[in-house]
Amino acid sequence: MAITPKTAAEAARAAELRVGFIMNNGFPSPGSDHIQATWVFEGRTWDRCLHFNPGPGEYKLSFPTGVELKSLTWRGEC
């Protein structure tokens, strides 16, 4: 038996993507080897640019419980 949301708010919550960890496992590609990550935590929007693994620079993020991932977009240099 399928469980279906009863209200629009419940449907919106069901569509949220909860995440605990992200990592840019891409490779060097000038102009498109970084990731712009945007997320919401406790009602506030955050964003960070991640370099490809193994760096230099930040290439992974760990999140506390309750983070809602909004977007991951390939981009050029941070």
PDB file of C-alpha atoms in Angstrom:
ATOM      1  CA  MET A   1       0.000   0.000   0.000  1.00  0.00           C
ATOM      2  CA  ALA A   2       1.400   3.392  -0.992  1.00  0.00           C
ATOM      3  CA  ILE A   3       1.465   6.250   1.489  1.00  0.00           C
ATOM      4  CA  THR A   4       0.473   9.543  -0.117  1.00  0.00           C
ATOM      5  CA  PRO A   5       0.859  13.062   1.329  1.00  0.00           C
ATOM      6  CA  LYS A   6      -2.358  14.634   2.600  1.00  0.00           C
ATOM      7  CA  THR A   7      -1.443  18.288   2.136  1.00  0.00           C
ATOM      8  CA  ALA A   8       0.675  20.388  -0.220  1.00  0.00           C
ATOM      9  CA  ALA A   9       3.147  20.989   2.634  1.00  0.00           C
ATOM     10  CA  GLU A  10       3.533  17.251   3.194  1.00  0.00           C
ATOM     11  CA  ALA A  11       4.096  16.737  -0.537  1.00  0.00           C
ATOM     12  CA  ALA A  12       6.792  19.437  -0.559  1.00  0.00           C
ATOM     13  CA  ARG A  13       8.565  17.852   2.413  1.00  0.00           C
ATOM     14  CA  ALA A  14       8.461  14.456   0.697  1.00  0.00           C
ATOM     15  CA  ALA A  15      10.309  15.975  -2.296  1.00  0.00           C
ATOM     16  CA  GLU A  16      13.196  17.400  -0.224  1.00  0.00           C
ATOM     17  CA  LEU A  17      16.622  15.836  -0.655  1.00  0.00           C
ATOM     18  CA  ARG A  18      18.278  15.286   2.707  1.00  0.00           C
ATOM     19  CA  VAL A  19      22.033  14.835   2.498  1.00  0.00           C
ATOM     20  CA  GLY A  20      24.877  14.042   4.890  1.00  0.00           C
ATOM     21  CA  PHE A  21      27.936  14.210   2.636  1.00  0.00           C
ATOM     22  CA  ILE A  22      28.941  15.466  -0.830  1.00  0.00           C
ATOM     23  CA  MET A  23      32.246  15.209  -2.693  1.00  0.00           C
ATOM     24  CA  ASN A  24      33.480  16.508  -6.035  1.00  0.00           C
ATOM     25  CA  ASN A  25      34.959  13.368  -7.572  1.00  0.00           C
ATOM     26  CA  GLY A  26      35.415  15.032 -10.963  1.00  0.00           C
ATOM     27  CA  PHE A  27      38.665  15.570 -12.819  1.00  0.00           C
ATOM     28  CA  PRO A  28      40.557  18.613 -14.126  1.00  0.00           C
ATOM     29  CA  SER A  29      38.532  20.268 -16.893  1.00  0.00           C
ATOM     30  CA  PRO A  30      39.110  24.024 -17.239  1.00  0.00           C
ATOM     31  CA  GLY A  31      35.889  25.982 -16.884  1.00  0.00           C
ATOM     32  CA  SER A  32      33.803  23.122 -15.472  1.00  0.00           C
ATOM     33  CA  ASP A  33      35.703  21.174 -12.814  1.00  0.00           C
ATOM     34  CA  HIS A  34      34.316  22.821  -9.666  1.00  0.00           C
ATOM     35  CA  ILE A  35      30.893  22.320  -8.052  1.00  0.00           C
ATOM     36  CA  GLN A  36      28.760  25.101  -6.614  1.00  0.00           C
ATOM     37  CA  ALA A  37      26.722  23.540  -3.785  1.00  0.00           C
ATOM     38  CA  THR A  38      23.699  25.298  -2.261  1.00  0.00           C
ATOM     39  CA  TRP A  39      21.807  23.985   0.779  1.00  0.00           C
ATOM     40  CA  VAL A  40      19.381  25.065   3.491  1.00  0.00           C
ATOM     41  CA  PHE A  41      19.939  24.408   7.192  1.00  0.00           C
ATOM     42  CA  GLU A  42      17.722  25.686   9.987  1.00  0.00           C
ATOM     43  CA  GLY A  43      15.994  28.119   7.627  1.00  0.00           C
ATOM     44  CA  ARG A  44      19.199  29.692   6.320  1.00  0.00           C
ATOM     45  CA  THR A  45      20.658  29.246   2.810  1.00  0.00           C
ATOM     46  CA  TRP A  46      24.348  28.403   2.449  1.00  0.00           C
ATOM     47  CA  ASP A  47      26.623  27.833  -0.523  1.00  0.00           C
ATOM     48  CA  ARG A  48      30.161  26.658  -1.150  1.00  0.00           C
ATOM     49  CA  CYS A  49      32.381  25.978  -4.154  1.00  0.00           C
ATOM     50  CA  LEU A  50      34.143  22.594  -4.141  1.00  0.00           C
ATOM     51  CA  HIS A  51      37.368  21.852  -6.038  1.00  0.00           C
ATOM     52  CA  PHE A  52      37.914  18.471  -7.711  1.00  0.00           C
ATOM     53  CA  ASN A  53      39.463  15.714  -5.575  1.00  0.00           C
ATOM     54  CA  PRO A  54      42.187  15.747  -4.223  1.00  0.00           C
ATOM     55  CA  GLY A  55      42.388  19.536  -4.269  1.00  0.00           C
ATOM     56  CA  PRO A  56      44.093  21.867  -3.672  1.00  0.00           C
ATOM     57  CA  GLY A  57      41.244  23.348  -1.750  1.00  0.00           C
ATOM     58  CA  GLU A  58      38.056  21.991  -0.279  1.00  0.00           C
ATOM     59  CA  TYR A  59      36.589  19.085  -2.252  1.00  0.00           C
ATOM     60  CA  LYS A  60      34.133  17.499   0.219  1.00  0.00           C
ATOM     61  CA  LEU A  61      31.578  18.555   2.827  1.00  0.00           C
ATOM     62  CA  SER A  62      29.842  16.736   5.667  1.00  0.00           C
ATOM     63  CA  PHE A  63      26.482  18.018   6.896  1.00  0.00           C
ATOM     64  CA  PRO A  64      24.554  17.701  10.154  1.00  0.00           C
ATOM     65  CA  THR A  65      21.137  16.050  10.195  1.00  0.00           C
ATOM     66  CA  GLY A  66      18.443  18.238   8.657  1.00  0.00           C
ATOM     67  CA  VAL A  67      20.351  19.768   5.725  1.00  0.00           C
ATOM     68  CA  GLU A  68      18.278  20.112   2.541  1.00  0.00           C
ATOM     69  CA  LEU A  69      20.356  20.121  -0.639  1.00  0.00           C
ATOM     70  CA  LYS A  70      19.024  22.675  -3.143  1.00  0.00           C
ATOM     71  CA  SER A  71      21.499  22.473  -6.033  1.00  0.00           C
ATOM     72  CA  LEU A  72      24.821  21.181  -7.311  1.00  0.00           C
ATOM     73  CA  THR A  73      26.120  22.983 -10.403  1.00  0.00           C
ATOM     74  CA  TRP A  74      29.335  22.449 -12.373  1.00  0.00           C
ATOM     75  CA  ARG A  75      31.279  25.704 -12.738  1.00  0.00           C
ATOM     76  CA  GLY A  76      34.716  27.215 -13.373  1.00  0.00           C
ATOM     77  CA  GLU A  77      37.259  28.296 -10.783  1.00  0.00           C
ATOM     78  CA  CYS A  78      36.008  29.194  -7.310  1.00  0.00           C
TER      79      CYS A  78
END
